[in-house]
């Protein structure tokens, strides 16, 4: 039996699998509370995250009659979070500041402007520094006593992996988000760390391939697992998610429609790809780089629409939204939603929030706005990956994440990527736990998929809506470098 852990932004999942067949034996999910306020704060409590992890593992054990047969554990985690800890004992000295916390945006803009985009691109293959460097600057302004050699800057993955093994290490994508990682050489570099006034010793070492560390005796007792069994990870959750679908076709685009919407794919060697905000890391299963391409939208936008436009009660909102889309999939022609909710304002970057509606009139109803939000999110997905599709860099699309369960999202995406087979994961909720187990063999990490059929009845309306979206986007948001679509050219990939 193998145990997979997926420490996400708002949910923690632990699942047990049969090592030989890959069959899911039992899974447990725990919700993780996020504390927010008007300043852009998005934080979690590390002790509460650890408590949830222990409780989830033990709950799996209770359901299966014990965990004595577990012979390996693997960990995937959301990347880009920040915790300052005591490097000796791992005690958290700050809350976990999540990747989408907006309080360090002023420091980020200042740091990004200190060098031209080509400087950052030649080192990180993206046009901007990692938010982690800006967050260290922000912490210096608020808690300067934390930034010294006795402490360590870590994220959620390092935190959980250390709790399991007593070893500090991180994945490459998390290191990119921190800002101290050179994508060309796959190393941490003092040149980049120096922008935050630290060196690479202030960060956890990089994970080496799929190497294991043994589960510590302390963790074995705490989690109810056999001591000394191998632990793999930490993997960035999108890296693990991609590994769970890498078998679907030769070059799949795995779209994670979760808190953040992200597309993950491996670029063929004969093509070169560029994006101002891509994360390019060594491919975990083949030669070359895995591209992790965030979108500037996600289920933060969808959750806002449900709460503000449908019903403040989450359960009632989900029931009501289904009826909205049963009545009609698309908004009226001309109504466009630009879904960059959790971004700096495009006109005044010192203000937070860049989502907007265009084309509202006296007859516009709340239901129309809900439909426009969903359509806008799917149009944004198609816009960002349009060149990836037409270049032949991908040969299928696989949907996962919470929004992939929504029929309206499936209908829109299946048409927008028509010409390619579009699939949905059958056990999408557990893909991170499964993909993280790739180090133990491809069989156990392989997720099942089902093919989606394009919604031909709405194809013409979707085409009109997409064209209108592109026009509105280019006029209002086209100057924003971070929002540029992924570009593909002929030539050797990075």
PDB file of N, CA and C in Angstrom, residues 232-304:
ATOM      1  N   UNK A 232       8.777  10.299  -0.788  1.00  0.00           N
ATOM      2  CA  UNK A 232       9.124  11.017  -2.010  1.00  0.00           C
ATOM      3  C   UNK A 232       8.518  12.414  -1.983  1.00  0.00           C
ATOM      4  N   UNK A 233       9.196  13.355  -2.665  1.00  0.00           N
ATOM      5  CA  UNK A 233       8.687  14.717  -2.742  1.00  0.00           C
ATOM      6  C   UNK A 233       9.691  15.689  -2.139  1.00  0.00           C
ATOM      7  N   UNK A 234       9.244  16.902  -1.856  1.00  0.00           N
ATOM      8  CA  UNK A 234       7.918  17.400  -2.219  1.00  0.00           C
ATOM      9  C   UNK A 234       7.851  17.747  -3.712  1.00  0.00           C
ATOM     10  N   UNK A 235       6.697  17.470  -4.316  1.00  0.00           N
ATOM     11  CA  UNK A 235       6.416  17.873  -5.675  1.00  0.00           C
ATOM     12  C   UNK A 235       5.487  19.080  -5.636  1.00  0.00           C
ATOM     13  N   UNK A 236       5.700  20.031  -6.539  1.00  0.00           N
ATOM     14  CA  UNK A 236       4.714  21.079  -6.694  1.00  0.00           C
ATOM     15  C   UNK A 236       3.421  20.415  -7.173  1.00  0.00           C
ATOM     16  N   UNK A 237       2.265  20.852  -6.691  1.00  0.00           N
ATOM     17  CA  UNK A 237       1.028  20.140  -6.985  1.00  0.00           C
ATOM     18  C   UNK A 237       0.759  20.019  -8.480  1.00  0.00           C
ATOM     19  N   UNK A 238       1.162  21.024  -9.265  1.00  0.00           N
ATOM     20  CA  UNK A 238       0.932  20.936 -10.709  1.00  0.00           C
ATOM     21  C   UNK A 238       1.887  19.949 -11.365  1.00  0.00           C
ATOM     22  N   UNK A 239       3.064  19.806 -10.820  1.00  0.00           N
ATOM     23  CA  UNK A 239       3.998  18.788 -11.301  1.00  0.00           C
ATOM     24  C   UNK A 239       3.415  17.402 -11.062  1.00  0.00           C
ATOM     25  N   UNK A 240       2.891  17.188  -9.874  1.00  0.00           N
ATOM     26  CA  UNK A 240       2.275  15.901  -9.551  1.00  0.00           C
ATOM     27  C   UNK A 240       1.035  15.661 -10.403  1.00  0.00           C
ATOM     28  N   UNK A 241       0.238  16.713 -10.595  1.00  0.00           N
ATOM     29  CA  UNK A 241      -0.952  16.566 -11.418  1.00  0.00           C
ATOM     30  C   UNK A 241      -0.617  16.166 -12.845  1.00  0.00           C
ATOM     31  N   UNK A 242       0.414  16.779 -13.405  1.00  0.00           N
ATOM     32  CA  UNK A 242       0.821  16.422 -14.753  1.00  0.00           C
ATOM     33  C   UNK A 242       1.263  14.957 -14.815  1.00  0.00           C
ATOM     34  N   UNK A 243       2.000  14.501 -13.828  1.00  0.00           N
ATOM     35  CA  UNK A 243       2.471  13.119 -13.819  1.00  0.00           C
ATOM     36  C   UNK A 243       1.322  12.121 -13.819  1.00  0.00           C
ATOM     37  N   UNK A 244       0.178  12.518 -13.269  1.00  0.00           N
ATOM     38  CA  UNK A 244      -0.961  11.592 -13.216  1.00  0.00           C
ATOM     39  C   UNK A 244      -1.649  11.439 -14.570  1.00  0.00           C
ATOM     40  N   UNK A 245      -1.391  12.365 -15.522  1.00  0.00           N
ATOM     41  CA  UNK A 245      -2.052  12.287 -16.835  1.00  0.00           C
ATOM     42  C   UNK A 245      -1.052  12.188 -17.978  1.00  0.00           C
ATOM     43  N   UNK A 246       0.226  12.072 -17.682  1.00  0.00           N
ATOM     44  CA  UNK A 246       1.247  12.049 -18.746  1.00  0.00           C
ATOM     45  C   UNK A 246       1.040  10.900 -19.717  1.00  0.00           C
ATOM     46  N   UNK A 247       0.280   9.887 -19.321  1.00  0.00           N
ATOM     47  CA  UNK A 247       0.043   8.721 -20.161  1.00  0.00           C
ATOM     48  C   UNK A 247      -1.073   8.932 -21.180  1.00  0.00           C
ATOM     49  N   UNK A 248      -1.886   9.985 -21.027  1.00  0.00           N
ATOM     50  CA  UNK A 248      -3.094  10.144 -21.837  1.00  0.00           C
ATOM     51  C   UNK A 248      -2.767  10.261 -23.323  1.00  0.00           C
ATOM     52  N   UNK A 249      -1.721  10.989 -23.645  1.00  0.00           N
ATOM     53  CA  UNK A 249      -1.278  11.136 -25.030  1.00  0.00           C
ATOM     54  C   UNK A 249       0.203  11.470 -25.015  1.00  0.00           C
ATOM     55  N   UNK A 250       0.769  11.702 -26.185  1.00  0.00           N
ATOM     56  CA  UNK A 250       2.193  12.001 -26.248  1.00  0.00           C
ATOM     57  C   UNK A 250       2.512  13.360 -25.649  1.00  0.00           C
ATOM     58  N   UNK A 251       1.610  14.346 -25.886  1.00  0.00           N
ATOM     59  CA  UNK A 251       1.875  15.712 -25.421  1.00  0.00           C
ATOM     60  C   UNK A 251       0.604  16.324 -24.837  1.00  0.00           C
ATOM     61  N   UNK A 252       0.142  15.884 -23.692  1.00  0.00           N
ATOM     62  CA  UNK A 252      -1.097  16.441 -23.135  1.00  0.00           C
ATOM     63  C   UNK A 252      -0.891  17.832 -22.538  1.00  0.00           C
ATOM     64  N   UNK A 253      -1.936  18.638 -22.598  1.00  0.00           N
ATOM     65  CA  UNK A 253      -2.022  19.869 -21.827  1.00  0.00           C
ATOM     66  C   UNK A 253      -2.937  19.572 -20.655  1.00  0.00           C
ATOM     67  N   UNK A 254      -2.379  19.558 -19.469  1.00  0.00           N
ATOM     68  CA  UNK A 254      -3.172  19.291 -18.271  1.00  0.00           C
ATOM     69  C   UNK A 254      -3.597  20.617 -17.671  1.00  0.00           C
ATOM     70  N   UNK A 255      -4.901  20.855 -17.632  1.00  0.00           N
ATOM     71  CA  UNK A 255      -5.457  22.117 -17.136  1.00  0.00           C
ATOM     72  C   UNK A 255      -6.030  21.904 -15.746  1.00  0.00           C
ATOM     73  N   UNK A 256      -5.413  22.532 -14.782  1.00  0.00           N
ATOM     74  CA  UNK A 256      -5.871  22.452 -13.403  1.00  0.00           C
ATOM     75  C   UNK A 256      -6.781  23.642 -13.133  1.00  0.00           C
ATOM     76  N   UNK A 257      -8.079  23.388 -13.037  1.00  0.00           N
ATOM     77  CA  UNK A 257      -9.063  24.445 -12.852  1.00  0.00           C
ATOM     78  C   UNK A 257      -9.415  24.538 -11.373  1.00  0.00           C
ATOM     79  N   UNK A 258      -8.431  24.957 -10.578  1.00  0.00           N
ATOM     80  CA  UNK A 258      -8.589  25.041  -9.139  1.00  0.00           C
ATOM     81  C   UNK A 258      -8.566  26.476  -8.654  1.00  0.00           C
ATOM     82  N   UNK A 259      -8.083  26.664  -7.430  1.00  0.00           N
ATOM     83  CA  UNK A 259      -8.016  28.007  -6.868  1.00  0.00           C
ATOM     84  C   UNK A 259      -7.344  28.955  -7.843  1.00  0.00           C
ATOM     85  N   UNK A 260      -6.223  28.509  -8.423  1.00  0.00           N
ATOM     86  CA  UNK A 260      -5.632  29.180  -9.584  1.00  0.00           C
ATOM     87  C   UNK A 260      -5.838  28.262 -10.773  1.00  0.00           C
ATOM     88  N   UNK A 261      -6.080  28.835 -11.959  1.00  0.00           N
ATOM     89  CA  UNK A 261      -6.136  28.032 -13.170  1.00  0.00           C
ATOM     90  C   UNK A 261      -4.736  28.000 -13.765  1.00  0.00           C
ATOM     91  N   UNK A 262      -4.266  26.789 -14.059  1.00  0.00           N
ATOM     92  CA  UNK A 262      -2.897  26.585 -14.530  1.00  0.00           C
ATOM     93  C   UNK A 262      -2.913  25.522 -15.617  1.00  0.00           C
ATOM     94  N   UNK A 263      -2.132  25.745 -16.669  1.00  0.00           N
ATOM     95  CA  UNK A 263      -1.949  24.737 -17.703  1.00  0.00           C
ATOM     96  C   UNK A 263      -0.530  24.204 -17.659  1.00  0.00           C
ATOM     97  N   UNK A 264      -0.385  22.903 -17.751  1.00  0.00           N
ATOM     98  CA  UNK A 264       0.913  22.247 -17.641  1.00  0.00           C
ATOM     99  C   UNK A 264       1.154  21.375 -18.868  1.00  0.00           C
ATOM    100  N   UNK A 265       2.319  21.537 -19.497  1.00  0.00           N
ATOM    101  CA  UNK A 265       2.638  20.750 -20.681  1.00  0.00           C
ATOM    102  C   UNK A 265       4.150  20.716 -20.873  1.00  0.00           C
ATOM    103  N   UNK A 266       4.615  19.712 -21.614  1.00  0.00           N
ATOM    104  CA  UNK A 266       6.029  19.626 -21.981  1.00  0.00           C
ATOM    105  C   UNK A 266       6.174  20.064 -23.437  1.00  0.00           C
ATOM    106  N   UNK A 267       7.050  21.009 -23.672  1.00  0.00           N
ATOM    107  CA  UNK A 267       7.249  21.558 -25.006  1.00  0.00           C
ATOM    108  C   UNK A 267       8.169  20.645 -25.818  1.00  0.00           C
ATOM    109  N   UNK A 268       7.783  20.277 -27.050  1.00  0.00           N
ATOM    110  CA  UNK A 268       8.666  19.464 -27.891  1.00  0.00           C
ATOM    111  C   UNK A 268       9.996  20.171 -28.136  1.00  0.00           C
ATOM    112  N   UNK A 269      11.043  19.422 -28.342  1.00  0.00           N
ATOM    113  CA  UNK A 269      12.377  19.986 -28.514  1.00  0.00           C
ATOM    114  C   UNK A 269      12.485  20.888 -29.744  1.00  0.00           C
ATOM    115  N   UNK A 270      11.650  20.658 -30.758  1.00  0.00           N
ATOM    116  CA  UNK A 270      11.756  21.459 -31.979  1.00  0.00           C
ATOM    117  C   UNK A 270      11.055  22.814 -31.853  1.00  0.00           C
ATOM    118  N   UNK A 271      10.399  23.085 -30.727  1.00  0.00           N
ATOM    119  CA  UNK A 271       9.704  24.346 -30.526  1.00  0.00           C
ATOM    120  C   UNK A 271      10.295  25.117 -29.358  1.00  0.00           C
ATOM    121  N   UNK A 272      10.151  26.428 -29.407  1.00  0.00           N
ATOM    122  CA  UNK A 272      10.582  27.290 -28.308  1.00  0.00           C
ATOM    123  C   UNK A 272       9.366  28.054 -27.806  1.00  0.00           C
ATOM    124  N   UNK A 273       9.220  28.107 -26.520  1.00  0.00           N
ATOM    125  CA  UNK A 273       8.075  28.796 -25.945  1.00  0.00           C
ATOM    126  C   UNK A 273       8.506  29.881 -24.981  1.00  0.00           C
ATOM    127  N   UNK A 274       7.741  30.963 -24.959  1.00  0.00           N
ATOM    128  CA  UNK A 274       8.034  32.066 -24.052  1.00  0.00           C
ATOM    129  C   UNK A 274       6.749  32.572 -23.416  1.00  0.00           C
ATOM    130  N   UNK A 275       6.897  33.026 -22.194  1.00  0.00           N
ATOM    131  CA  UNK A 275       5.802  33.637 -21.457  1.00  0.00           C
ATOM    132  C   UNK A 275       6.408  34.459 -20.335  1.00  0.00           C
ATOM    133  N   UNK A 276       5.802  35.588 -20.063  1.00  0.00           N
ATOM    134  CA  UNK A 276       6.359  36.448 -19.026  1.00  0.00           C
ATOM    135  C   UNK A 276       6.202  35.860 -17.635  1.00  0.00           C
ATOM    136  N   UNK A 277       5.239  34.942 -17.445  1.00  0.00           N
ATOM    137  CA  UNK A 277       5.010  34.420 -16.085  1.00  0.00           C
ATOM    138  C   UNK A 277       5.036  32.896 -16.030  1.00  0.00           C
ATOM    139  N   UNK A 278       5.617  32.236 -17.035  1.00  0.00           N
ATOM    140  CA  UNK A 278       5.703  30.779 -16.981  1.00  0.00           C
ATOM    141  C   UNK A 278       6.658  30.329 -15.878  1.00  0.00           C
ATOM    142  N   UNK A 279       6.480  29.095 -15.452  1.00  0.00           N
ATOM    143  CA  UNK A 279       7.454  28.418 -14.596  1.00  0.00           C
ATOM    144  C   UNK A 279       7.978  27.240 -15.400  1.00  0.00           C
ATOM    145  N   UNK A 280       9.238  27.287 -15.785  1.00  0.00           N
ATOM    146  CA  UNK A 280       9.852  26.227 -16.574  1.00  0.00           C
ATOM    147  C   UNK A 280      10.832  25.472 -15.687  1.00  0.00           C
ATOM    148  N   UNK A 281      10.560  24.195 -15.469  1.00  0.00           N
ATOM    149  CA  UNK A 281      11.387  23.374 -14.587  1.00  0.00           C
ATOM    150  C   UNK A 281      11.751  22.088 -15.328  1.00  0.00           C
ATOM    151  N   UNK A 282      12.757  21.362 -14.853  1.00  0.00           N
ATOM    152  CA  UNK A 282      13.090  20.094 -15.506  1.00  0.00           C
ATOM    153  C   UNK A 282      11.879  19.176 -15.554  1.00  0.00           C
ATOM    154  N   UNK A 283      11.618  18.587 -16.718  1.00  0.00           N
ATOM    155  CA  UNK A 283      10.491  17.665 -16.851  1.00  0.00           C
ATOM    156  C   UNK A 283      10.704  16.474 -15.927  1.00  0.00           C
ATOM    157  N   UNK A 284       9.670  16.080 -15.178  1.00  0.00           N
ATOM    158  CA  UNK A 284       9.863  15.021 -14.173  1.00  0.00           C
ATOM    159  C   UNK A 284       9.849  13.611 -14.739  1.00  0.00           C
ATOM    160  N   UNK A 285       9.568  13.459 -16.058  1.00  0.00           N
ATOM    161  CA  UNK A 285       9.452  12.103 -16.603  1.00  0.00           C
ATOM    162  C   UNK A 285      10.137  11.934 -17.944  1.00  0.00           C
ATOM    163  N   UNK A 286      10.741  12.998 -18.479  1.00  0.00           N
ATOM    164  CA  UNK A 286      11.383  12.934 -19.783  1.00  0.00           C
ATOM    165  C   UNK A 286      12.421  14.048 -19.874  1.00  0.00           C
ATOM    166  N   UNK A 287      13.071  14.178 -21.047  1.00  0.00           N
ATOM    167  CA  UNK A 287      14.027  15.263 -21.237  1.00  0.00           C
ATOM    168  C   UNK A 287      13.289  16.578 -21.449  1.00  0.00           C
ATOM    169  N   UNK A 288      13.989  17.686 -21.251  1.00  0.00           N
ATOM    170  CA  UNK A 288      13.407  18.996 -21.492  1.00  0.00           C
ATOM    171  C   UNK A 288      12.786  19.608 -20.260  1.00  0.00           C
ATOM    172  N   UNK A 289      11.896  20.586 -20.503  1.00  0.00           N
ATOM    173  CA  UNK A 289      11.272  21.320 -19.416  1.00  0.00           C
ATOM    174  C   UNK A 289       9.761  21.083 -19.368  1.00  0.00           C
ATOM    175  N   UNK A 290       9.256  21.029 -18.174  1.00  0.00           N
ATOM    176  CA  UNK A 290       7.823  21.077 -17.950  1.00  0.00           C
ATOM    177  C   UNK A 290       7.446  22.534 -17.788  1.00  0.00           C
ATOM    178  N   UNK A 291       6.483  23.006 -18.584  1.00  0.00           N
ATOM    179  CA  UNK A 291       5.990  24.371 -18.482  1.00  0.00           C
ATOM    180  C   UNK A 291       4.762  24.388 -17.591  1.00  0.00           C
ATOM    181  N   UNK A 292       4.824  25.177 -16.551  1.00  0.00           N
ATOM    182  CA  UNK A 292       3.682  25.406 -15.660  1.00  0.00           C
ATOM    183  C   UNK A 292       3.259  26.850 -15.900  1.00  0.00           C
ATOM    184  N   UNK A 293       2.142  27.032 -16.590  1.00  0.00           N
ATOM    185  CA  UNK A 293       1.701  28.356 -17.029  1.00  0.00           C
ATOM    186  C   UNK A 293       0.464  28.794 -16.240  1.00  0.00           C
ATOM    187  N   UNK A 294       0.630  29.707 -15.283  1.00  0.00           N
ATOM    188  CA  UNK A 294      -0.536  30.191 -14.548  1.00  0.00           C
ATOM    189  C   UNK A 294      -1.391  31.121 -15.415  1.00  0.00           C
ATOM    190  N   UNK A 295      -2.665  31.138 -15.141  1.00  0.00           N
ATOM    191  CA  UNK A 295      -3.550  32.140 -15.695  1.00  0.00           C
ATOM    192  C   UNK A 295      -3.801  33.204 -14.628  1.00  0.00           C
ATOM    193  N   UNK A 296      -4.231  34.368 -15.069  1.00  0.00           N
ATOM    194  CA  UNK A 296      -4.520  35.427 -14.107  1.00  0.00           C
ATOM    195  C   UNK A 296      -5.982  35.380 -13.674  1.00  0.00           C
ATOM    196  N   UNK A 297      -6.495  34.180 -13.608  1.00  0.00           N
ATOM    197  CA  UNK A 297      -7.839  33.942 -13.091  1.00  0.00           C
ATOM    198  C   UNK A 297      -7.847  32.557 -12.459  1.00  0.00           C
ATOM    199  N   UNK A 298      -8.946  32.214 -11.829  1.00  0.00           N
ATOM    200  CA  UNK A 298      -9.063  30.924 -11.170  1.00  0.00           C
ATOM    201  C   UNK A 298     -10.357  30.871 -10.384  1.00  0.00           C
ATOM    202  N   UNK A 299     -10.497  29.860  -9.550  1.00  0.00           N
ATOM    203  CA  UNK A 299     -11.743  29.681  -8.824  1.00  0.00           C
ATOM    204  C   UNK A 299     -11.970  30.723  -7.738  1.00  0.00           C
ATOM    205  N   UNK A 300     -10.963  31.557  -7.467  1.00  0.00           N
ATOM    206  CA  UNK A 300     -11.216  32.730  -6.634  1.00  0.00           C
ATOM    207  C   UNK A 300     -12.274  33.596  -7.320  1.00  0.00           C
ATOM    208  N   UNK A 301     -12.186  33.715  -8.636  1.00  0.00           N
ATOM    209  CA  UNK A 301     -13.163  34.481  -9.403  1.00  0.00           C
ATOM    210  C   UNK A 301     -14.522  33.789  -9.407  1.00  0.00           C
ATOM    211  N   UNK A 302     -14.524  32.481  -9.640  1.00  0.00           N
ATOM    212  CA  UNK A 302     -15.778  31.727  -9.672  1.00  0.00           C
ATOM    213  C   UNK A 302     -16.439  31.733  -8.300  1.00  0.00           C
ATOM    214  N   UNK A 303     -15.679  31.573  -7.238  1.00  0.00           N
ATOM    215  CA  UNK A 303     -16.247  31.605  -5.885  1.00  0.00           C
ATOM    216  C   UNK A 303     -16.860  32.975  -5.585  1.00  0.00           C
ATOM    217  N   UNK A 304     -16.191  34.042  -6.051  1.00  0.00           N
ATOM    218  CA  UNK A 304     -16.748  35.383  -5.879  1.00  0.00           C
ATOM    219  C   UNK A 304     -18.094  35.496  -6.586  1.00  0.00           C
TER     220      UNK A 304
END
